[in-house]
CSV table of C-alpha atoms and ligand atoms in Angstrom, one decimal:
chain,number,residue,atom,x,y,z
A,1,UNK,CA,-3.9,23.9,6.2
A,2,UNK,CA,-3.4,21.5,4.0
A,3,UNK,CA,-6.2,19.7,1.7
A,4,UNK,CA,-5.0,16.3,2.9
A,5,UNK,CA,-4.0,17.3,6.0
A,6,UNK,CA,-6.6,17.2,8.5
A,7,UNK,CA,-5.7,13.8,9.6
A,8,UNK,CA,-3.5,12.7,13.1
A,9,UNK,CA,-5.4,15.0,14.6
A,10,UNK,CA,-4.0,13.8,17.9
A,11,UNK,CA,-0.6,14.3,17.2
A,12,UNK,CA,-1.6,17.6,15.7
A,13,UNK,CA,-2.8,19.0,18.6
A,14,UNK,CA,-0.1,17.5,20.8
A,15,UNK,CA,3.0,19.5,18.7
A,16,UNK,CA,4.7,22.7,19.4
A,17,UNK,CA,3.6,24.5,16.5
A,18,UNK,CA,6.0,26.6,16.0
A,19,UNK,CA,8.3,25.0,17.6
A,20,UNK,CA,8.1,22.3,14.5
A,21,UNK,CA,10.5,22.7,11.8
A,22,UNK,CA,9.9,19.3,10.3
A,23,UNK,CA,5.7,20.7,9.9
A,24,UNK,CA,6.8,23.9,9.3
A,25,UNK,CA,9.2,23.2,5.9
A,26,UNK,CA,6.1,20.5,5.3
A,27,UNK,CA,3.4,22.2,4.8
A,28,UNK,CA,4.7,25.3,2.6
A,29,UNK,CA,5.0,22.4,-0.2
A,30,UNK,CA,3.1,19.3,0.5
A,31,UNK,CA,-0.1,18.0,1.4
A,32,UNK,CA,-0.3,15.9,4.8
A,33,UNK,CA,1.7,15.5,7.7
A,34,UNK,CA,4.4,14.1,8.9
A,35,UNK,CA,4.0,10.7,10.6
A,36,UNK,CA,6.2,7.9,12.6
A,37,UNK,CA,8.5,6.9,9.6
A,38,UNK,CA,8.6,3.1,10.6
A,39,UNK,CA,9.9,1.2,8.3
A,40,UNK,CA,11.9,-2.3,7.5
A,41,UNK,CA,14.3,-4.2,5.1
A,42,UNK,CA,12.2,-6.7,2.6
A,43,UNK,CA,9.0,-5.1,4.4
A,44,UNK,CA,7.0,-4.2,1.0
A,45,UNK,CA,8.0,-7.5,-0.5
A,46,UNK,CA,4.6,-8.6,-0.8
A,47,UNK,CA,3.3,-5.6,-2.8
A,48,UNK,CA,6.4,-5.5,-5.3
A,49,UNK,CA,6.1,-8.8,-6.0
A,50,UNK,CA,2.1,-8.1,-7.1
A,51,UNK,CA,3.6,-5.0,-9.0
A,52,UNK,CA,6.0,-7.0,-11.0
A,53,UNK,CA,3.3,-9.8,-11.6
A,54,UNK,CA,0.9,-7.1,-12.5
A,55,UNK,CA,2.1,-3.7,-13.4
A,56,UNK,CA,5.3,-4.3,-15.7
A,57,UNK,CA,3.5,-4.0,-19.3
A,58,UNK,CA,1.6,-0.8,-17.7
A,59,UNK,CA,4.9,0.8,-17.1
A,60,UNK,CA,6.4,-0.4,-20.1
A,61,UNK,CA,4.1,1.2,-22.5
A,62,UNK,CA,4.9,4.6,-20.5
A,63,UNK,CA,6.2,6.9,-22.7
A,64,UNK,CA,8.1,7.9,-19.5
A,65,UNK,CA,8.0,5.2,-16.8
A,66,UNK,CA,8.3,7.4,-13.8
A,67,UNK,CA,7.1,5.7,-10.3
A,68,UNK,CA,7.0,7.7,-7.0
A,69,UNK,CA,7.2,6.3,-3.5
A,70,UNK,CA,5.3,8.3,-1.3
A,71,UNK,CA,6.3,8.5,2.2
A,72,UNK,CA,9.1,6.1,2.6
A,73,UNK,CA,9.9,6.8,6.2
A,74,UNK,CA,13.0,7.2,8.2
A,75,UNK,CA,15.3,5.4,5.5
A,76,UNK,CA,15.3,4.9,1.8
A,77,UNK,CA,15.7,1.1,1.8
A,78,UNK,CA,11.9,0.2,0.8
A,79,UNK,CA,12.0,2.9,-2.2
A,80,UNK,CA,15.5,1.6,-3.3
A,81,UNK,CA,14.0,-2.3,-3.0
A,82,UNK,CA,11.3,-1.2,-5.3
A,83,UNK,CA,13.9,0.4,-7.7
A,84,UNK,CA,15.6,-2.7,-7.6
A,85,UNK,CA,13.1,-4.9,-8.2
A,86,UNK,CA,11.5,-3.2,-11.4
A,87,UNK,CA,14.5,-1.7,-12.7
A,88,UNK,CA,15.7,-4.9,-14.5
A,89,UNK,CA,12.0,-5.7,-16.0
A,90,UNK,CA,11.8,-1.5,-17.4
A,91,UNK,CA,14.2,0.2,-19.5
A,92,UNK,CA,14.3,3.6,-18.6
A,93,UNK,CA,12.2,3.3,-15.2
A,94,UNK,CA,12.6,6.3,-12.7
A,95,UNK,CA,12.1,6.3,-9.3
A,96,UNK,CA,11.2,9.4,-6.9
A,97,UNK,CA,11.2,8.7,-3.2
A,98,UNK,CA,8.9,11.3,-1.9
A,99,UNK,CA,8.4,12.2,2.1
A,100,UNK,CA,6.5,15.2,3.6
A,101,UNK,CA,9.0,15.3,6.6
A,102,UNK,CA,12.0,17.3,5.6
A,103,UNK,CA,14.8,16.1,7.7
A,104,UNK,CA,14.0,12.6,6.4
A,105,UNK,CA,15.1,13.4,2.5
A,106,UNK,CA,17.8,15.8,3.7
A,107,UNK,CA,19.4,12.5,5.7
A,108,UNK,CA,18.8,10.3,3.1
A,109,UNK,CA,20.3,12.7,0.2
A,110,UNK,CA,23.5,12.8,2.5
A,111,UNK,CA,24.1,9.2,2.4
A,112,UNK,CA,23.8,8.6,-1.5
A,113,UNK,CA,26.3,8.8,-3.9
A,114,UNK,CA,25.8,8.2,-6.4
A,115,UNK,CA,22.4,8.6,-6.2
A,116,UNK,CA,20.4,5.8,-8.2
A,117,UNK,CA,16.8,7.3,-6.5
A,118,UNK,CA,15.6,11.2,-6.7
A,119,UNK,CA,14.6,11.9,-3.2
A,120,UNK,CA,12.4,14.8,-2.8
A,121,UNK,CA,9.9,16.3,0.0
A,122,UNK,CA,6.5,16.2,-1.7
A,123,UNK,CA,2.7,14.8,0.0
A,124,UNK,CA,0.0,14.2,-1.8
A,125,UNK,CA,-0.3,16.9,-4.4
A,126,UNK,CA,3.2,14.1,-5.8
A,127,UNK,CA,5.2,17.4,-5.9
A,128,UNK,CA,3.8,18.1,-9.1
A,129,UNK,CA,5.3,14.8,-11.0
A,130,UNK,CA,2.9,12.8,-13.4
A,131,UNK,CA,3.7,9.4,-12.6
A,132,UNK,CA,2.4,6.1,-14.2
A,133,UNK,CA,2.5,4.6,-10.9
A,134,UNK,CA,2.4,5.5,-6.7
A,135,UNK,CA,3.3,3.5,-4.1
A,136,UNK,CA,2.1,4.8,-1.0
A,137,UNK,CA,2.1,2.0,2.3
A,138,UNK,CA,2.0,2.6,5.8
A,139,UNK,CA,1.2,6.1,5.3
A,140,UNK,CA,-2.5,6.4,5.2
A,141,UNK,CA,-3.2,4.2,8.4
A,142,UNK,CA,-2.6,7.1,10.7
A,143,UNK,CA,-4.7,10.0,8.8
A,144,UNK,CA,-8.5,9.6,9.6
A,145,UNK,CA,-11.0,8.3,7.1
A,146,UNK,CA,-12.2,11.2,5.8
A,147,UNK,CA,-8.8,12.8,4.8
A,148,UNK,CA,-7.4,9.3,3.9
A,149,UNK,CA,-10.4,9.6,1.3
A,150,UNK,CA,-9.6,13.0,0.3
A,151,UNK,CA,-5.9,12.0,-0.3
A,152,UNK,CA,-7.2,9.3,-2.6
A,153,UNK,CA,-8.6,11.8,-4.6
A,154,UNK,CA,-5.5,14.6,-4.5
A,155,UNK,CA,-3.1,11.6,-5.4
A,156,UNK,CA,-5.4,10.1,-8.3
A,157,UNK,CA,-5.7,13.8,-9.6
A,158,UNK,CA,-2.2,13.5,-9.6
A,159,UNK,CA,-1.4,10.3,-12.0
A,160,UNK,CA,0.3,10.5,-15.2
A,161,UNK,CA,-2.1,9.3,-18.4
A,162,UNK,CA,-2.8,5.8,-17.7
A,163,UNK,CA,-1.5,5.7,-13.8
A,164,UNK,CA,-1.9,3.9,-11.3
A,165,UNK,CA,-2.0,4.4,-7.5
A,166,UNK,CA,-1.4,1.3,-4.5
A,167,UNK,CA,-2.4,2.6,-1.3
A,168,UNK,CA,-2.0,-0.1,1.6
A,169,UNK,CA,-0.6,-1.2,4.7
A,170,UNK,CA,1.0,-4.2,6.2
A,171,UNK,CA,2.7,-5.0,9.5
A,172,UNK,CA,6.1,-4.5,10.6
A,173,UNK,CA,7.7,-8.0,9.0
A,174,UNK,CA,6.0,-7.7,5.9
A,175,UNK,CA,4.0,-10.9,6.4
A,176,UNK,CA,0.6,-9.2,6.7
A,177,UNK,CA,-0.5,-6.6,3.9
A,178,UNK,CA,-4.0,-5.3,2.2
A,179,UNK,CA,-3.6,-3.1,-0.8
A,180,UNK,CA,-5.9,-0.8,-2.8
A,181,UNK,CA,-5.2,-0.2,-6.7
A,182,UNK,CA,-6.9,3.0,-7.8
A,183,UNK,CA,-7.0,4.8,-11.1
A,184,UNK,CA,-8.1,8.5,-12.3
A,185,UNK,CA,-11.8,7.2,-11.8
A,186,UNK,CA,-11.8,5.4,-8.3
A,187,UNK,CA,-10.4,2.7,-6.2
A,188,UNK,CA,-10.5,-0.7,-8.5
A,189,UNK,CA,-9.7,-3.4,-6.5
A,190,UNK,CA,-8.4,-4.8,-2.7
A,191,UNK,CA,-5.7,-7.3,-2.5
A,192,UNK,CA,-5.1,-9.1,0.9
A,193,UNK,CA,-1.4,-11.1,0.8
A,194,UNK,CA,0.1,-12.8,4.0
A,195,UNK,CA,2.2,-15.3,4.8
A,196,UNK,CA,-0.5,-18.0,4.9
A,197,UNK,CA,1.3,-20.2,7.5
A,198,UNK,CA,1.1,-17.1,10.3
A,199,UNK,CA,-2.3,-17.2,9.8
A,200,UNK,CA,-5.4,-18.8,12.3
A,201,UNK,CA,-7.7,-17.6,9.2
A,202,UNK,CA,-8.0,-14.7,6.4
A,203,UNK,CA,-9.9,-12.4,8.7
A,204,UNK,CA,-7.4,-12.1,10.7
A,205,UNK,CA,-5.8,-9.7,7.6
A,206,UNK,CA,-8.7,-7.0,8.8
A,207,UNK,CA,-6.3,-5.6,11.2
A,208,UNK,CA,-4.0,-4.4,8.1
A,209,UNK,CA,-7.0,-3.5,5.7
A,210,UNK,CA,-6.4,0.0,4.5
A,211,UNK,CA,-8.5,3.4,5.9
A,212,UNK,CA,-11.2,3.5,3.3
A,213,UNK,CA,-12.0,-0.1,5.1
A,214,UNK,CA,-10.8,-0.2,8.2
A,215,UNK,CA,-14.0,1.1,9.9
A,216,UNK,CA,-16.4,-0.8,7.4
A,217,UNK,CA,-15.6,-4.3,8.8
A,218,UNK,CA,-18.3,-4.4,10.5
A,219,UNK,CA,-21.8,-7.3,10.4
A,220,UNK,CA,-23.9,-5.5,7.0
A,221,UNK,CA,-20.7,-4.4,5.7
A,222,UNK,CA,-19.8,-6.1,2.1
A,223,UNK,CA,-16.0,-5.9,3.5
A,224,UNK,CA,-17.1,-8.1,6.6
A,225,UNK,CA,-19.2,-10.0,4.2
A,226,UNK,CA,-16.6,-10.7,2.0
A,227,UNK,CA,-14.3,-11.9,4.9
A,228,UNK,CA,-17.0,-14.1,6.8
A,229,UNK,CA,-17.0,-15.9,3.6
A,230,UNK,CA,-13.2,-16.2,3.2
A,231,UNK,CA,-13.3,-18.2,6.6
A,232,UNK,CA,-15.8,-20.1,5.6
A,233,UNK,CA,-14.1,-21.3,2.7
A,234,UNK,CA,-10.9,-21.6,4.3
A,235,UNK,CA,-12.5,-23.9,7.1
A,236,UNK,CA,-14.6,-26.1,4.6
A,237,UNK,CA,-11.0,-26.5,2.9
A,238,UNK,CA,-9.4,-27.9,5.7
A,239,UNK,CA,-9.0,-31.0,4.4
A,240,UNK,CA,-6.3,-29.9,2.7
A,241,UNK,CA,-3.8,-28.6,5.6
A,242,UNK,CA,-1.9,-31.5,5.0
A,243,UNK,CA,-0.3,-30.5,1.6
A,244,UNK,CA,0.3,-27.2,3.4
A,245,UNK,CA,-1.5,-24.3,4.5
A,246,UNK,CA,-1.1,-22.7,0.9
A,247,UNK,CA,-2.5,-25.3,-0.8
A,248,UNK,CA,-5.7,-24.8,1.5
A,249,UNK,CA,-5.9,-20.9,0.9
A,250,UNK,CA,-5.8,-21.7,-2.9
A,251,UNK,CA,-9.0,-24.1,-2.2
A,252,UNK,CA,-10.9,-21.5,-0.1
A,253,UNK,CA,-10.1,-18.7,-3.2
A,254,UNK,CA,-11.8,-21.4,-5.4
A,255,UNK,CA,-14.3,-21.9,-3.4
A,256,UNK,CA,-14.9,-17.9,-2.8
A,257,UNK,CA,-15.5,-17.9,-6.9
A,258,UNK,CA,-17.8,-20.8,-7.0
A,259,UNK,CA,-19.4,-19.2,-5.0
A,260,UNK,CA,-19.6,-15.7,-7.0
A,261,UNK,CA,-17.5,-13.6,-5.1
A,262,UNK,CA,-15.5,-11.6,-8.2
A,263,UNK,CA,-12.1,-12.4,-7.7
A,264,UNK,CA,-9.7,-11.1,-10.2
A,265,UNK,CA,-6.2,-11.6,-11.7
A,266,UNK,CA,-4.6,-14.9,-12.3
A,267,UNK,CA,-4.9,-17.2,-10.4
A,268,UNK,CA,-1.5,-18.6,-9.7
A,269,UNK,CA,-1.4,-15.4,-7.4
A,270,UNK,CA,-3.1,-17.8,-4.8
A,271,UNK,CA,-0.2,-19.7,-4.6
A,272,UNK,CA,1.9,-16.8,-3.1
A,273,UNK,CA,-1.1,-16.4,-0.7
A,274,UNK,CA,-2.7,-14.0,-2.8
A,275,UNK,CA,-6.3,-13.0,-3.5
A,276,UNK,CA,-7.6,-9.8,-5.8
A,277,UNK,CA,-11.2,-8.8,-5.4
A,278,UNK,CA,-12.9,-6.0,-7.3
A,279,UNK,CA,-13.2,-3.2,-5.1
A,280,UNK,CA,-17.3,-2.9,-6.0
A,281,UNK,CA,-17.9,-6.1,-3.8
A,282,UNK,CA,-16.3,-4.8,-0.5
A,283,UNK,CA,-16.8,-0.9,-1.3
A,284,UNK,CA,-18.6,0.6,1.8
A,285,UNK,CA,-21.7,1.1,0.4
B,301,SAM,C1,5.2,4.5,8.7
B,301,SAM,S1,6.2,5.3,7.5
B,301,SAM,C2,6.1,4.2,6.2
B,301,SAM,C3,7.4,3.9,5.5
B,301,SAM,C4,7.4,3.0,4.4
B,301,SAM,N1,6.5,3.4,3.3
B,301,SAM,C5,7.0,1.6,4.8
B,301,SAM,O1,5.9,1.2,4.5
B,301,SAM,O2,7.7,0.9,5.5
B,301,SAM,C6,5.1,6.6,7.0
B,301,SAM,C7,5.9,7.8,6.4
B,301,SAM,O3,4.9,8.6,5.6
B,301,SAM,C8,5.3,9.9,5.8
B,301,SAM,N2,4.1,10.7,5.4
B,301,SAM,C9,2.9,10.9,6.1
B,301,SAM,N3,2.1,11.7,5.4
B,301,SAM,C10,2.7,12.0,4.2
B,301,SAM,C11,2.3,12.7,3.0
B,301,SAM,N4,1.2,13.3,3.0
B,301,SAM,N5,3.2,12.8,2.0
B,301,SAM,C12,4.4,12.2,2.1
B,301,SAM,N6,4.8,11.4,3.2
B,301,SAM,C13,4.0,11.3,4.2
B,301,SAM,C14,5.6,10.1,7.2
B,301,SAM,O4,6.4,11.2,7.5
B,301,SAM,C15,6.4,8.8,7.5
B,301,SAM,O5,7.8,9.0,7.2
């Protein structure tokens, strides 16, 4: 079995095991398990715009500016948006599109020509590659906490010199996404992004917070803390719903510094209804 790969254990137990050629090819390469490859158009728009805000120098001053997709799902069109989007801001950038379920990169590789993405099966050992920077969303979601953390680690283990790794989730439109950044040494920071005019207030962006949090948003948890704050904020800002809804999320991240929580990053990010908060405030303790 796996290292990684003790999630879904549902799904586990409900397939034919050897009956499973998509498992089978899996596992004799990568760590983890094939899961529902949902995916949309424009759906990761919210973290590529916080990697081209954020990550561009880091990838620049790669000696080989290498990014990997992990598990892109039942078509390429995320992974190919990413290349897009960074490819004009890094000379040299590559981009690997990795995905534990076989049939997935064999259907993909049939339909490009000529091919502007390497599309490989690899999990979370990133089929050996060193890159400076992972993208991995909507992938840890249906593993369970404990291997979701042990993936962390097999993935961070896996990081070029100076990498980085994003491991979030969002929902199906895109409008709703939490995202942690993590290095060699541990997870640095969670950002929550949404489209701030869908929203009743921030907490309702628990339902997409990533597995390490998921269960941790809970009364005496700093995550729950941290978002009981946030709609407190947001409702003192109120006020301010008449210059629009982003205007008031900007007030309530204002307020969330005043009032000592450690956000991070600039703070024009707001304005894209954006926050960054350093992971040791919302870490389950
Ligand atoms: C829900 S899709 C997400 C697709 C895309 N990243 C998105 O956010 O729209 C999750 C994909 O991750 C793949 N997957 C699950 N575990 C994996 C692993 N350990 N390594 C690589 N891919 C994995 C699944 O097979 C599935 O295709």
């Amino acid at each position: 079995m796996s290292e990684a790969g003790g999630g879904d254990h549902k799904r586990r137990a409900s397939l034919p095991r050897k009956a499973n050629p998509r498992l089978a090819a899996g596992r004799a390469r990568a760590l983890g398990l094939p899961t529902r490859g949902t995916t949309n158009a424009n759906r990761l728009r919210r973290v590529d715009r916080w990697l081209l805000a954020t990550q561009v120098p880091r990838l620049r001053d790669a000696a080989r500016p290498l990014v990997v997709d992990l598990g892109y799902g039942s078509s390429a069109v995320t992974t190919l948006e990413l290349a897009d989007r960074l490819g004009p801001e890094v000379h040299g950038l590559e981009v690997v599109g990795l995905e534990i379920d076989p049939l997935r990169v064999a259907a993909v590789r049939a339909h490009r020509d000529p091919p502007r993405v390497d599309f490989r099966v690899g999990g979370f050992e990133l089929a050996g590659l060193r890159p400076v920077l992972v993208r991995a969303f909507n992938v840890l979601r249906q593993y369970d906490e404990e291997s979701a953390a042990r993936a962390w680690t097999t993935m961070s283990a896996g990081l070029g010199p100076g990498g980085l790794l994003v491991e979030g989730t969002c929902d199906e439109w895109g409008r709703r996404a939490a995202w942690v950044a993590l290095d060699a040494d541990g997870p640095l920071t969670l950002t929550l992004s949404a489209r701030v005019a869908d929203l009743d207030r921030p907490s309702d962006l628990a339902e997409r917070l990533p597995k390490a949090l998921i269960h941790h948003n809970v009364p005496g948890r700093p995550v729950h803390a941290f978002l009981q704050a946030f709609d407190a904020a947001w409702a003192a800002a109120a006020g301010l719903s008449t210059f629009g809804p982003r205007q008031r999320w900007t007030a309530a991240a204002q307020a969330l510094v005043d009032g000592g929580w450690p956000l991070v990053g600039a703070t024009r990010r707001w304005r894209h209804g954006e926050v960054t908060v350093r992971w040791s405030a919302v870490a389950p303790s």
